[in-house]
mmCIF file with all atom_site columns, C-alpha atoms in Angstrom:
data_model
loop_
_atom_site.group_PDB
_atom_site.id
_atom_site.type_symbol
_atom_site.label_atom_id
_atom_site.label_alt_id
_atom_site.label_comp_id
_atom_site.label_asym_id
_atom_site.label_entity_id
_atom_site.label_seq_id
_atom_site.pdbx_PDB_ins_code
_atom_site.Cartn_x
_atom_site.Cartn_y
_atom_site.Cartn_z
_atom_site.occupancy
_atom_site.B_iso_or_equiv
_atom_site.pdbx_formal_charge
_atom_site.auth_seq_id
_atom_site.auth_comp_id
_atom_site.auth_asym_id
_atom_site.auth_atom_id
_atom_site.pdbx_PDB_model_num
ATOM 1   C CA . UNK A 1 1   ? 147.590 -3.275  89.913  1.00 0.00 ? 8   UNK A CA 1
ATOM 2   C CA . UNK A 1 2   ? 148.791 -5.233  93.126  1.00 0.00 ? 9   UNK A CA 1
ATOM 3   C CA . UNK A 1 3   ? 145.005 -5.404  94.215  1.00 0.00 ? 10  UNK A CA 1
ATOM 4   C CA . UNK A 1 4   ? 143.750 -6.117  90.714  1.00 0.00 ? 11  UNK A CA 1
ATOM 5   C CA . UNK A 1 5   ? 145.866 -9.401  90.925  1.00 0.00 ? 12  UNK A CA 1
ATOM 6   C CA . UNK A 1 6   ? 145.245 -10.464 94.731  1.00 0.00 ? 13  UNK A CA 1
ATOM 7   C CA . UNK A 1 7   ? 141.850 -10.627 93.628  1.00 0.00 ? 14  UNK A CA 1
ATOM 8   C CA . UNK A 1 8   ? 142.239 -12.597 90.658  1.00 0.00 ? 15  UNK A CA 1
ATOM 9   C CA . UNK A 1 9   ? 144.463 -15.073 92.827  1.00 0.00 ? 16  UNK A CA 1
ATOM 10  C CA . UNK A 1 10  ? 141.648 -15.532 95.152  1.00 0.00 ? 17  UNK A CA 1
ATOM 11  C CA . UNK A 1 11  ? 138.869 -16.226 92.070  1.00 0.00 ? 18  UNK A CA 1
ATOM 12  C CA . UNK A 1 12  ? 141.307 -19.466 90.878  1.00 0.00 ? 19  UNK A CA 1
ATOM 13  C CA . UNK A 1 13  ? 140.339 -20.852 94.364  1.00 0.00 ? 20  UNK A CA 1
ATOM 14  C CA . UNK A 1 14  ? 138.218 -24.623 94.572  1.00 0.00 ? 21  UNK A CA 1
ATOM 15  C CA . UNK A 1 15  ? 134.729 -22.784 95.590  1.00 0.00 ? 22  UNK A CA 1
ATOM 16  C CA . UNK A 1 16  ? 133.958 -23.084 99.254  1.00 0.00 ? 23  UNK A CA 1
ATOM 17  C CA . UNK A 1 17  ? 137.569 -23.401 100.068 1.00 0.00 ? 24  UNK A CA 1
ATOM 18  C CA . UNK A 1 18  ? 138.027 -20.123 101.722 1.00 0.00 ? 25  UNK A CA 1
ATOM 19  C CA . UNK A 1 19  ? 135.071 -20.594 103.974 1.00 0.00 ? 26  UNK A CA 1
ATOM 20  C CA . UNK A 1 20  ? 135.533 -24.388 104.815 1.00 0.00 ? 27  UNK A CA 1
ATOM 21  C CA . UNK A 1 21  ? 132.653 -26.827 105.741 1.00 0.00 ? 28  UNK A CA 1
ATOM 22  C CA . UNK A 1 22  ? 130.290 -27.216 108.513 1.00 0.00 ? 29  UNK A CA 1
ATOM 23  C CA . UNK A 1 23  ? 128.120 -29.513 109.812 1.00 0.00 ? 30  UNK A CA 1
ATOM 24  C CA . UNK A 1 24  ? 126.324 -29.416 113.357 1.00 0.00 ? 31  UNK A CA 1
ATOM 25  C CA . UNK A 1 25  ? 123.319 -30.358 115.075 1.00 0.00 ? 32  UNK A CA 1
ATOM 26  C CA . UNK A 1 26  ? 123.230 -27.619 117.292 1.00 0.00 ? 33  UNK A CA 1
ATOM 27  C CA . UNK A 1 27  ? 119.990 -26.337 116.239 1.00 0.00 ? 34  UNK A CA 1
ATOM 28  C CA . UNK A 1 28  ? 118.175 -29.222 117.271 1.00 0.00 ? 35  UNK A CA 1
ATOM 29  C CA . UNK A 1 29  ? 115.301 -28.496 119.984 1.00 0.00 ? 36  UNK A CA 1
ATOM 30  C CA . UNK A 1 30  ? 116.290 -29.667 123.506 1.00 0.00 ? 37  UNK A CA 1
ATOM 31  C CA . UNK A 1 31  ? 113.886 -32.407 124.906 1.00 0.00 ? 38  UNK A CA 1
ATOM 32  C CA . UNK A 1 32  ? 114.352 -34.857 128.274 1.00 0.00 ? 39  UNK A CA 1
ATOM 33  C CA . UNK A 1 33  ? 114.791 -37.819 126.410 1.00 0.00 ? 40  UNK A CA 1
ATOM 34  C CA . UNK A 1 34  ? 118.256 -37.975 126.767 1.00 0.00 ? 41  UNK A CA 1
ATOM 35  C CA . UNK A 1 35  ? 120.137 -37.185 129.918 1.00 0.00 ? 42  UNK A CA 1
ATOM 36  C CA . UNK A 1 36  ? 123.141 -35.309 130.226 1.00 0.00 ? 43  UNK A CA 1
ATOM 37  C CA . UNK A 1 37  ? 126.438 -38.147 129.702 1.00 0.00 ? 44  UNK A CA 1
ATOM 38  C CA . UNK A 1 38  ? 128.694 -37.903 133.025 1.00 0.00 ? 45  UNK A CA 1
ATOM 39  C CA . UNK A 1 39  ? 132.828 -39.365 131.049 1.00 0.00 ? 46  UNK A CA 1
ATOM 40  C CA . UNK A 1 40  ? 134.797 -40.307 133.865 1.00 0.00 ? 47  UNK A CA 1
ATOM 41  C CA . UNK A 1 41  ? 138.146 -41.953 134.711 1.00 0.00 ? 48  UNK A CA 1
ATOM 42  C CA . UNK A 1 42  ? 139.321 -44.249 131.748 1.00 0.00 ? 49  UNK A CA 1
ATOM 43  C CA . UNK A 1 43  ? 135.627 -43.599 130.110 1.00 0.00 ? 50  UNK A CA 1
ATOM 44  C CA . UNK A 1 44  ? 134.713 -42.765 126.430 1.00 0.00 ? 51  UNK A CA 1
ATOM 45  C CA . UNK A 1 45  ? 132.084 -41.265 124.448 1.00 0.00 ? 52  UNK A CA 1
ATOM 46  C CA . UNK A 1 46  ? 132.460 -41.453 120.710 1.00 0.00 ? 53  UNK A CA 1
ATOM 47  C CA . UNK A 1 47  ? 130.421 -40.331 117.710 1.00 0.00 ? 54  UNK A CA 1
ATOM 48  C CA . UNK A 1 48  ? 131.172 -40.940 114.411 1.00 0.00 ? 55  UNK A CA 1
ATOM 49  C CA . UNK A 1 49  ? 130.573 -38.170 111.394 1.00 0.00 ? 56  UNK A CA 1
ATOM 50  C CA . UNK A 1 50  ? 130.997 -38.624 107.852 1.00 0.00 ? 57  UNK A CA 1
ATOM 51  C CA . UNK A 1 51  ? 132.762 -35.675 105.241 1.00 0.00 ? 58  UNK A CA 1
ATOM 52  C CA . UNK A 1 52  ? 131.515 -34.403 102.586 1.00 0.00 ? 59  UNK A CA 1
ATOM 53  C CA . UNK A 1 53  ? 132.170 -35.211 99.124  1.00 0.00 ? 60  UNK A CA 1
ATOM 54  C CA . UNK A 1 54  ? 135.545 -32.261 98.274  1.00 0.00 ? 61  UNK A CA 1
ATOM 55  C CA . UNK A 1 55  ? 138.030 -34.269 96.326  1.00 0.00 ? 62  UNK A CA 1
ATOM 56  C CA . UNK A 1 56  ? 141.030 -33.097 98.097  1.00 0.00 ? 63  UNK A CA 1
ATOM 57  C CA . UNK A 1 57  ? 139.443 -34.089 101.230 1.00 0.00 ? 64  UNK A CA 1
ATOM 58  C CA . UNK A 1 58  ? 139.858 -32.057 104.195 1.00 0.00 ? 65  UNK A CA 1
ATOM 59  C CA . UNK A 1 59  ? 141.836 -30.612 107.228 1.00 0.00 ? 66  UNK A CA 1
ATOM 60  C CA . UNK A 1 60  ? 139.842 -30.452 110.333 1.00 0.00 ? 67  UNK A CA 1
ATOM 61  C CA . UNK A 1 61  ? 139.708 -26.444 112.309 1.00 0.00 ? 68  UNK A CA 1
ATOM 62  C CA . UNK A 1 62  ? 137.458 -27.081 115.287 1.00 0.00 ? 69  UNK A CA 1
ATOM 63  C CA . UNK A 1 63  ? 135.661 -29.587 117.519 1.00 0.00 ? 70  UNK A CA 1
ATOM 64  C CA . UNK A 1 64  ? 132.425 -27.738 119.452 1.00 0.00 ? 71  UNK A CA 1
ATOM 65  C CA . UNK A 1 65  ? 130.579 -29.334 121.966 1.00 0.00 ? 72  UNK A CA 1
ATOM 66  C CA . UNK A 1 66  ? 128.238 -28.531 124.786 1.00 0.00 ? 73  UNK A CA 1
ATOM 67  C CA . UNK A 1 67  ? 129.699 -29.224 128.437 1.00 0.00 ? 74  UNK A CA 1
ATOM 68  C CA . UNK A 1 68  ? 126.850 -29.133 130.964 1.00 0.00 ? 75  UNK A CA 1
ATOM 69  C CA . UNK A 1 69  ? 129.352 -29.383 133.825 1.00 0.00 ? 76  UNK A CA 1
ATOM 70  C CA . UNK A 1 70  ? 133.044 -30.298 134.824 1.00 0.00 ? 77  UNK A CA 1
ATOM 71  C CA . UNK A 1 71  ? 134.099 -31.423 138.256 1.00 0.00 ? 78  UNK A CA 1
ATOM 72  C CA . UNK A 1 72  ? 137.053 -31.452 139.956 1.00 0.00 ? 79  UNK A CA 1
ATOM 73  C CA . UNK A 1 73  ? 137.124 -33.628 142.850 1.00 0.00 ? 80  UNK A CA 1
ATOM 74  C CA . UNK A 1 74  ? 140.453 -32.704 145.023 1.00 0.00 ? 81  UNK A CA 1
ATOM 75  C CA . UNK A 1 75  ? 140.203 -35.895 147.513 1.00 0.00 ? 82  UNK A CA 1
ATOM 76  C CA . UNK A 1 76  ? 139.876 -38.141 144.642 1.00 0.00 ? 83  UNK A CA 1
ATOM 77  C CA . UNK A 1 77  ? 143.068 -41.051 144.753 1.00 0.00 ? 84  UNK A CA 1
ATOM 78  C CA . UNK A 1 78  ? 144.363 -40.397 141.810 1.00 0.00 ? 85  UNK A CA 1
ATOM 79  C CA . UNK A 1 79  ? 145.329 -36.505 140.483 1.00 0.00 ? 86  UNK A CA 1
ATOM 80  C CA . UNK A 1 80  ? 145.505 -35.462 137.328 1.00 0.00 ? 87  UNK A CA 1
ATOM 81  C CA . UNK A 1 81  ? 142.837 -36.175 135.239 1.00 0.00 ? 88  UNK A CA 1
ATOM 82  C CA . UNK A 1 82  ? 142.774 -34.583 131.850 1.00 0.00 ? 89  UNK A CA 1
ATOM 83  C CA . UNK A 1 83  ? 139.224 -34.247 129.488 1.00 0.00 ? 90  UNK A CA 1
ATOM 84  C CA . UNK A 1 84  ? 140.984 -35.441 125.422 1.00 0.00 ? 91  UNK A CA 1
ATOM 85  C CA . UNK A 1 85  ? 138.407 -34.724 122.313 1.00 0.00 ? 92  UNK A CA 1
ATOM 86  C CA . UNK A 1 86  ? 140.457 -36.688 119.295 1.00 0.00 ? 93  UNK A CA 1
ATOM 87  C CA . UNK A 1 87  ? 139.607 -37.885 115.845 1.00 0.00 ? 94  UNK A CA 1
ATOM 88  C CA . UNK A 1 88  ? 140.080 -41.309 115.034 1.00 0.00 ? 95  UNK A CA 1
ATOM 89  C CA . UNK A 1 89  ? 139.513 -43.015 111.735 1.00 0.00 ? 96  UNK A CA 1
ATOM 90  C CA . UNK A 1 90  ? 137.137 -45.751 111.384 1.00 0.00 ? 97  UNK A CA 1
ATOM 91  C CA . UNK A 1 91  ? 137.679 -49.332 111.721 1.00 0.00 ? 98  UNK A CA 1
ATOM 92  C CA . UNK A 1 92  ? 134.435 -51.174 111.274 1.00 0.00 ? 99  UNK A CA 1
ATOM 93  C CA . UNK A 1 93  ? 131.490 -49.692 112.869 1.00 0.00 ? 100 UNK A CA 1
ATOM 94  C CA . UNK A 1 94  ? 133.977 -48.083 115.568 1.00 0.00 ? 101 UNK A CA 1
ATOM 95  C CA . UNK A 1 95  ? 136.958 -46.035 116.357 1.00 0.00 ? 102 UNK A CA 1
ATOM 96  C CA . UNK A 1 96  ? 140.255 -47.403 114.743 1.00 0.00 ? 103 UNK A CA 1
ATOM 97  C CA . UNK A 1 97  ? 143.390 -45.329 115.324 1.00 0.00 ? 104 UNK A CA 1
ATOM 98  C CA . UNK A 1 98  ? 143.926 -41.902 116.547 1.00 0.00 ? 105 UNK A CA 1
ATOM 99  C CA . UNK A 1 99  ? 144.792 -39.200 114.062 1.00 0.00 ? 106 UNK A CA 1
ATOM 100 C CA . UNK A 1 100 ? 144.175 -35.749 115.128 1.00 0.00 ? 107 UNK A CA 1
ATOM 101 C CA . UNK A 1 101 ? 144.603 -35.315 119.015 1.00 0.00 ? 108 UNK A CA 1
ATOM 102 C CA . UNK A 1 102 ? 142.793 -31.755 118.790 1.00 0.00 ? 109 UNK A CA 1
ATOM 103 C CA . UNK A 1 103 ? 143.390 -30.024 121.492 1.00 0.00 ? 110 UNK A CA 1
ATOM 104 C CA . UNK A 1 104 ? 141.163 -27.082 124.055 1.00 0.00 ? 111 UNK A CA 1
ATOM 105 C CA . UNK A 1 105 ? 140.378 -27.248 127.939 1.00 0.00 ? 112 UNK A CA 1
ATOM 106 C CA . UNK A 1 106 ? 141.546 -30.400 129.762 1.00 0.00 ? 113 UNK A CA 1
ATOM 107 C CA . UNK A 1 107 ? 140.835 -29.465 133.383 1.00 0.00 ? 114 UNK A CA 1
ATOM 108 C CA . UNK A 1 108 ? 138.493 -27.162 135.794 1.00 0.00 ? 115 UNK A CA 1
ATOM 109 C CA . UNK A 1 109 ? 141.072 -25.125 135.742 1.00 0.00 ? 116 UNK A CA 1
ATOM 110 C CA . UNK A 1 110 ? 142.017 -25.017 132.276 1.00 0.00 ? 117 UNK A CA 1
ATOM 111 C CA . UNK A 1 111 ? 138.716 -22.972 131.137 1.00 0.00 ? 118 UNK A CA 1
ATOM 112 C CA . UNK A 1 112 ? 136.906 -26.532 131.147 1.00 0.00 ? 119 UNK A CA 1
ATOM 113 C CA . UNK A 1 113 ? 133.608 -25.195 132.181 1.00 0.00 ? 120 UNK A CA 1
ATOM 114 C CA . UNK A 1 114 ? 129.503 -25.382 131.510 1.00 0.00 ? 121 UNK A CA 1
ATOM 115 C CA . UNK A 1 115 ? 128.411 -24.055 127.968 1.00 0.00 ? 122 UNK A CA 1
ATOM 116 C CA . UNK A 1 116 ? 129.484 -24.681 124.190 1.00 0.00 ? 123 UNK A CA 1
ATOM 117 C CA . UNK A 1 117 ? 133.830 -25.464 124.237 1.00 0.00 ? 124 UNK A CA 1
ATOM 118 C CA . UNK A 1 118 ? 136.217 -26.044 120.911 1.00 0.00 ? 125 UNK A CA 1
ATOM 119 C CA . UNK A 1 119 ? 139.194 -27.930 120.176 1.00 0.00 ? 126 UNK A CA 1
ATOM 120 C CA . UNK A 1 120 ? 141.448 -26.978 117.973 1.00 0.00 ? 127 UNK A CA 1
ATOM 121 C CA . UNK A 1 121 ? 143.104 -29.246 115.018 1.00 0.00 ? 128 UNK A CA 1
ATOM 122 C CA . UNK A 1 122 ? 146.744 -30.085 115.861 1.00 0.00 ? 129 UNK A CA 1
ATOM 123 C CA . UNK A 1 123 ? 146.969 -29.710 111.815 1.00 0.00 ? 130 UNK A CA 1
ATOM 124 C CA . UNK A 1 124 ? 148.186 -32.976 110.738 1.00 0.00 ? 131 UNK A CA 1
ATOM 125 C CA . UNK A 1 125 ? 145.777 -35.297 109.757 1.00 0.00 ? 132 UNK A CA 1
ATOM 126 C CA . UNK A 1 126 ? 143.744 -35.278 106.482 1.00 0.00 ? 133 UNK A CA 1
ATOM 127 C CA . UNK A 1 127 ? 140.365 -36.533 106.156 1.00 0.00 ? 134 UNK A CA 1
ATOM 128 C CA . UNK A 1 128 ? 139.466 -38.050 103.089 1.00 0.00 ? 135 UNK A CA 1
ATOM 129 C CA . UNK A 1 129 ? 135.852 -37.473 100.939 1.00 0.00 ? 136 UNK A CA 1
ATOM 130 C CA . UNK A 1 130 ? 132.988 -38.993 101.649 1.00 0.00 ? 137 UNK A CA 1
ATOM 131 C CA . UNK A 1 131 ? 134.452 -41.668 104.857 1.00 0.00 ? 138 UNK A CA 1
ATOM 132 C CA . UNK A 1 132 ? 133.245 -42.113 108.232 1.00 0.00 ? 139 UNK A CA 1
ATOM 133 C CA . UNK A 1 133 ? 135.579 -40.482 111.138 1.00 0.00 ? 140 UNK A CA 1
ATOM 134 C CA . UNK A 1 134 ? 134.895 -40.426 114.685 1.00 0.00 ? 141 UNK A CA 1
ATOM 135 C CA . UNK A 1 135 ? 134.743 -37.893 117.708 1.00 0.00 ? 142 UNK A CA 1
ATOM 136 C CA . UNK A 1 136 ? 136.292 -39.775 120.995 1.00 0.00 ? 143 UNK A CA 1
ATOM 137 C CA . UNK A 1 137 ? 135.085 -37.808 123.811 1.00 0.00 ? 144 UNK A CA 1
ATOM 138 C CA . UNK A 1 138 ? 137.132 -38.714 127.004 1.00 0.00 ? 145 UNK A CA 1
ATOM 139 C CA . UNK A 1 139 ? 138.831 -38.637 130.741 1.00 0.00 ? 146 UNK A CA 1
ATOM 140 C CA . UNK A 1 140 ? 142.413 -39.850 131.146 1.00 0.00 ? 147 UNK A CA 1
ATOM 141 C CA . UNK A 1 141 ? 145.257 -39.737 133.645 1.00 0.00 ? 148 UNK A CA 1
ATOM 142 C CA . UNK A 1 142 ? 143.357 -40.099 137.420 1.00 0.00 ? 149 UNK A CA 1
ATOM 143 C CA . UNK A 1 143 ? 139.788 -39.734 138.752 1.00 0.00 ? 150 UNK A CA 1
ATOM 144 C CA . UNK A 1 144 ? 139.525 -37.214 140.021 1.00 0.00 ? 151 UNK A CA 1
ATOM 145 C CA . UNK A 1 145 ? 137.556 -34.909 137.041 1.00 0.00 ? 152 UNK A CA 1
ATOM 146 C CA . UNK A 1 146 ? 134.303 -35.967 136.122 1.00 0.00 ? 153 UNK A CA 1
ATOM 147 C CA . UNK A 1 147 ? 132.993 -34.188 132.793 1.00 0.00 ? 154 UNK A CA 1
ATOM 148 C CA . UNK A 1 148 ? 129.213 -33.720 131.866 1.00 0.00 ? 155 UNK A CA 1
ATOM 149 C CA . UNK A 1 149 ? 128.040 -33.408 127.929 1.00 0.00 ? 156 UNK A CA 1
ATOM 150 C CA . UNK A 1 150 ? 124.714 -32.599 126.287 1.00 0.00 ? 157 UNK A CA 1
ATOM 151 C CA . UNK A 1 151 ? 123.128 -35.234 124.477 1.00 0.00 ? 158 UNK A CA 1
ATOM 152 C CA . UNK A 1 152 ? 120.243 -35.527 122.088 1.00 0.00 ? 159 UNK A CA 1
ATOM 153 C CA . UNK A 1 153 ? 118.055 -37.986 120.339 1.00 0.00 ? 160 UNK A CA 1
ATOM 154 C CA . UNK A 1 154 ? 117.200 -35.847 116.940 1.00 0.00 ? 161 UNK A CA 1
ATOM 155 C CA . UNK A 1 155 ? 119.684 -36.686 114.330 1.00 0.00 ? 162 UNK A CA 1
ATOM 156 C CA . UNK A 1 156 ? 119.203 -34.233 112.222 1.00 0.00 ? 163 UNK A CA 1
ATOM 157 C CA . UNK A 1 157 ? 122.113 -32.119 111.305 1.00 0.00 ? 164 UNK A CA 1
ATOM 158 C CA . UNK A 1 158 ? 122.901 -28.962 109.258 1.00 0.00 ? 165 UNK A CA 1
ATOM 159 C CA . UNK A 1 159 ? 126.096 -28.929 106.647 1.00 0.00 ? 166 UNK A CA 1
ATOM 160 C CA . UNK A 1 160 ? 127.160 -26.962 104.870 1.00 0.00 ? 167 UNK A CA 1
ATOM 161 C CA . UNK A 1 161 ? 127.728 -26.902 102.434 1.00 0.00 ? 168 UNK A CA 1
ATOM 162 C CA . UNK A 1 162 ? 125.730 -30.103 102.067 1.00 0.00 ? 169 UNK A CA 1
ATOM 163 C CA . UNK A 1 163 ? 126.980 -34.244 102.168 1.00 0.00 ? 170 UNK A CA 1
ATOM 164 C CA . UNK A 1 164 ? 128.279 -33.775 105.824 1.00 0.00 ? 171 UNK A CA 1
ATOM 165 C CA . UNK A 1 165 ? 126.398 -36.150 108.342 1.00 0.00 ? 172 UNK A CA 1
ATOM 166 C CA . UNK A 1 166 ? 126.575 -37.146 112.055 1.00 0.00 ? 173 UNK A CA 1
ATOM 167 C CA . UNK A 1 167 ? 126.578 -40.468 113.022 1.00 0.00 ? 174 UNK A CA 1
ATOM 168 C CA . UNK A 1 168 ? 122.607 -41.774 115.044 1.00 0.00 ? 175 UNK A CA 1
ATOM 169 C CA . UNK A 1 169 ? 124.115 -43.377 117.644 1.00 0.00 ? 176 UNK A CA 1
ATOM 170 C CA . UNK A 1 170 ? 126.893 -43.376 120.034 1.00 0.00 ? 177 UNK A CA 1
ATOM 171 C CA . UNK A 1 171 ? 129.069 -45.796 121.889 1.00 0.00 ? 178 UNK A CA 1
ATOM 172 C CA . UNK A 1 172 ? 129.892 -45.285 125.296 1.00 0.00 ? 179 UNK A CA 1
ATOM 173 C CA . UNK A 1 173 ? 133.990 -47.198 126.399 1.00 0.00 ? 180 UNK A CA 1
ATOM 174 C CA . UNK A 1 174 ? 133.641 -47.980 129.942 1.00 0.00 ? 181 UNK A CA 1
ATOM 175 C CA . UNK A 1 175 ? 136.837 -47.731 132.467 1.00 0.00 ? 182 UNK A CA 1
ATOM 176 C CA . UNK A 1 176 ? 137.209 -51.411 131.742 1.00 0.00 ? 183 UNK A CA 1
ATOM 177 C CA . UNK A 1 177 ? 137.146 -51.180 128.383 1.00 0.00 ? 184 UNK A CA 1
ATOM 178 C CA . UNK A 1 178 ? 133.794 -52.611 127.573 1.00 0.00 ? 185 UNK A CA 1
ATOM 179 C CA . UNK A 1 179 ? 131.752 -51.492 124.433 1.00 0.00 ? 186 UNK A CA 1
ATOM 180 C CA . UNK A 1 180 ? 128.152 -50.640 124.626 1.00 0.00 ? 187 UNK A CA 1
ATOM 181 C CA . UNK A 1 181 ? 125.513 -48.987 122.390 1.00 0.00 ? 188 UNK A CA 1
ATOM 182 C CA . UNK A 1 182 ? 122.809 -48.472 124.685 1.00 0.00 ? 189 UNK A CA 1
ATOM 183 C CA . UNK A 1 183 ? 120.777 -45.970 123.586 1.00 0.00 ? 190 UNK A CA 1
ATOM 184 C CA . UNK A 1 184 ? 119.995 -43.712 120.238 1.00 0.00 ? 191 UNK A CA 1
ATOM 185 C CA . UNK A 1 185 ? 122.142 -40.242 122.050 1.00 0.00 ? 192 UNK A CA 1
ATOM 186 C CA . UNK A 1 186 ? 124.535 -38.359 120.389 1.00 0.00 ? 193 UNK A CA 1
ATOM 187 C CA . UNK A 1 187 ? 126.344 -35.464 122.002 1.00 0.00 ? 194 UNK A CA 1
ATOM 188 C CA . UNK A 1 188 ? 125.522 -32.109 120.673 1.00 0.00 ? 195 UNK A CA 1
ATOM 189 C CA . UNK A 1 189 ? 128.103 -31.958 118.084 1.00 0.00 ? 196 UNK A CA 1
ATOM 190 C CA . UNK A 1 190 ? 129.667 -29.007 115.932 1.00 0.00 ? 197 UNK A CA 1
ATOM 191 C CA . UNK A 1 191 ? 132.436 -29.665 112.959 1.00 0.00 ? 198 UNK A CA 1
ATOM 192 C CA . UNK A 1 192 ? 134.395 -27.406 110.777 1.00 0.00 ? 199 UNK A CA 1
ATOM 193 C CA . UNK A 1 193 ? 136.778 -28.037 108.267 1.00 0.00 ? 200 UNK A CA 1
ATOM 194 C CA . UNK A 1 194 ? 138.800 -26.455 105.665 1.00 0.00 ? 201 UNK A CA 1
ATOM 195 C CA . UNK A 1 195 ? 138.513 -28.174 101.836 1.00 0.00 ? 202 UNK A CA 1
ATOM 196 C CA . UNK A 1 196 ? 142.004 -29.147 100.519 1.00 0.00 ? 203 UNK A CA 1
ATOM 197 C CA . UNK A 1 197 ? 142.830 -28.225 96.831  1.00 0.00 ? 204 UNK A CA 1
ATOM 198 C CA . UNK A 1 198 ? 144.326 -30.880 94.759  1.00 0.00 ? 205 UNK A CA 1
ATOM 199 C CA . UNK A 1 199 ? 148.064 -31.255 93.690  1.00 0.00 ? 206 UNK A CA 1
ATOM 200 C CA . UNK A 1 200 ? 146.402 -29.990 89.860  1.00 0.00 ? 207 UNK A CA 1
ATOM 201 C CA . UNK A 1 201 ? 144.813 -27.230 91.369  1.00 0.00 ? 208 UNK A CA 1
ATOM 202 C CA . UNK A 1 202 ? 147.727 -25.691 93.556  1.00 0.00 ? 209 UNK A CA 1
ATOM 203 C CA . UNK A 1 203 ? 150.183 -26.449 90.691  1.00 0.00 ? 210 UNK A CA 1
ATOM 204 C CA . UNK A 1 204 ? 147.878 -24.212 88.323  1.00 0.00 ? 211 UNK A CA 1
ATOM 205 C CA . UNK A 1 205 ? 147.671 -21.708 91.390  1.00 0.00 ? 212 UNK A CA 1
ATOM 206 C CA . UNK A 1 206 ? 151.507 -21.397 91.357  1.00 0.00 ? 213 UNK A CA 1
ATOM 207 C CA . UNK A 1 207 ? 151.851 -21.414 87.336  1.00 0.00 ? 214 UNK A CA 1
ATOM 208 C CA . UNK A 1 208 ? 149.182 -18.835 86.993  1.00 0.00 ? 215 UNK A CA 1
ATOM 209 C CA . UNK A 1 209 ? 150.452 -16.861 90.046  1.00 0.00 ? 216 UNK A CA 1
ATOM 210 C CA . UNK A 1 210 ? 153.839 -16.643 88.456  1.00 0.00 ? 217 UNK A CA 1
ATOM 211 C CA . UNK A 1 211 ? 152.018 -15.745 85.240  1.00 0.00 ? 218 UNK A CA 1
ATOM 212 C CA . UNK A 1 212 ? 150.570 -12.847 86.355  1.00 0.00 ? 219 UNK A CA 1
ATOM 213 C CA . UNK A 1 213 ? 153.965 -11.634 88.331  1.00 0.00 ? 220 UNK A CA 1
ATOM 214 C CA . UNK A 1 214 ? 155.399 -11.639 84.955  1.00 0.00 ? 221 UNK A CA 1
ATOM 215 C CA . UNK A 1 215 ? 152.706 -9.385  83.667  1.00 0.00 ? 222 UNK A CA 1
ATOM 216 C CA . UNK A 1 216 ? 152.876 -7.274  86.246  1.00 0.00 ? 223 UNK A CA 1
ATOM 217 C CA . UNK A 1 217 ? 156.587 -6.616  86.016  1.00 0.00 ? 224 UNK A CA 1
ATOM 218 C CA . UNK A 1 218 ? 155.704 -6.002  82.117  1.00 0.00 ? 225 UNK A CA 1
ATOM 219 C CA . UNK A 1 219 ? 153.780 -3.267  83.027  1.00 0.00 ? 226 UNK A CA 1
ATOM 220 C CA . UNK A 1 220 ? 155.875 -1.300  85.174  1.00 0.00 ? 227 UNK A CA 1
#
């Protein structure tokens, strides 16, 4: 009977919610078009993305992107350069404020090395349906780390389930705080996210989950 009414619990659940949502452009073919983005010292990379269309909105899991390489340089003036991936919301057509610090690798000798690295959601912030959020890439605290990402010019992009999208272009924050869209690049870019039930639909969870307790005591 217990397992008879786990799975019935599980059945009242928004559909996808188990799973979460994904949306990446991983799959896209490498080319030469765009080089390889070197963020250094006080420098930023940001991307924006856009959720799907989930009422509840959603809690972000990971952050995946594609490091080509990560340097430590141990002469460098200042020590103690940490890599950051956050989410900010939007403000405009560009980063507002930060709301989900994420956090993964920092340094060379923190795991941050060459291939495909996550960052995990610090848990707090929820993203509302269908709004634009942004991916700040960047180097803080000295200069002596230097980190390399993969970038590509095909903005395609795979969700699922569908209404994700990533943003088709980029702006690159230089260590004096300058703004610049230079070119059409995006980093190679991988989101998940877990859907959010409503208030109504975790209130009916917990009436009908008491519901069936009841029962279930009934039939003892």
């Amino acid at each position: 009977m217990k397992k008879i009414l786990h799975i019935s619990m599980l059945s009242l659940l928004p559909m996808g919610y188990a799973w979460g949502d994904v949306v990446s452009n991983f799959a896209n073919e490498k080319n030469t078009n765009c080089k390889p983005f070197p963020i250094m010292d006080k420098m930023a990379w940001e991307v924006s993305f856009t959720t799907g269309s989930f009422a509840g909105g959603y809690k972000i899991d990971q952050v995946y992107l594609s490091v080509v390489n990560a340097i430590w340089n141990s002469s460098a003036s200042e020590q103690g350069a940490k890599f950051r991936v956050q989410i900010w919301d939007s403000a405009g057509s560009a980063p507002g404020s930060l709301i989900d610090p994420l956090y993964g690798p920092t340094t060379v000798s923190d795991n941050l090395h060459p291939g495909v690295i996550n960052y995990n959601s610090a848990g707090a912030a929820l993203l509302n349906a269908n709004t634009t959020y942004w991916v700040v890439a960047t180097v803080l605290g000295g200069n002596d780390l230097s980190v390399t990402l993969e970038a590509t010019d095909n903005h395609a992009e795979v969700s699922n389930p569908s209404g994700w999208s990533i943003g088709d272009y980029s702006l690159i924050k230089d260590s004096d705080g300058s703004v610049s869209a230079p070119d059409k690049c995006i980093p190679y870019l991988k989101i998940t996210a877990v859907q959010v039930p409503e208030p109504s639909t975790m209130a009916l969870l917990g009436l009908t989950g008491a519901g069936l307790a009841l029962l279930a005591r009934r039939r003892k």
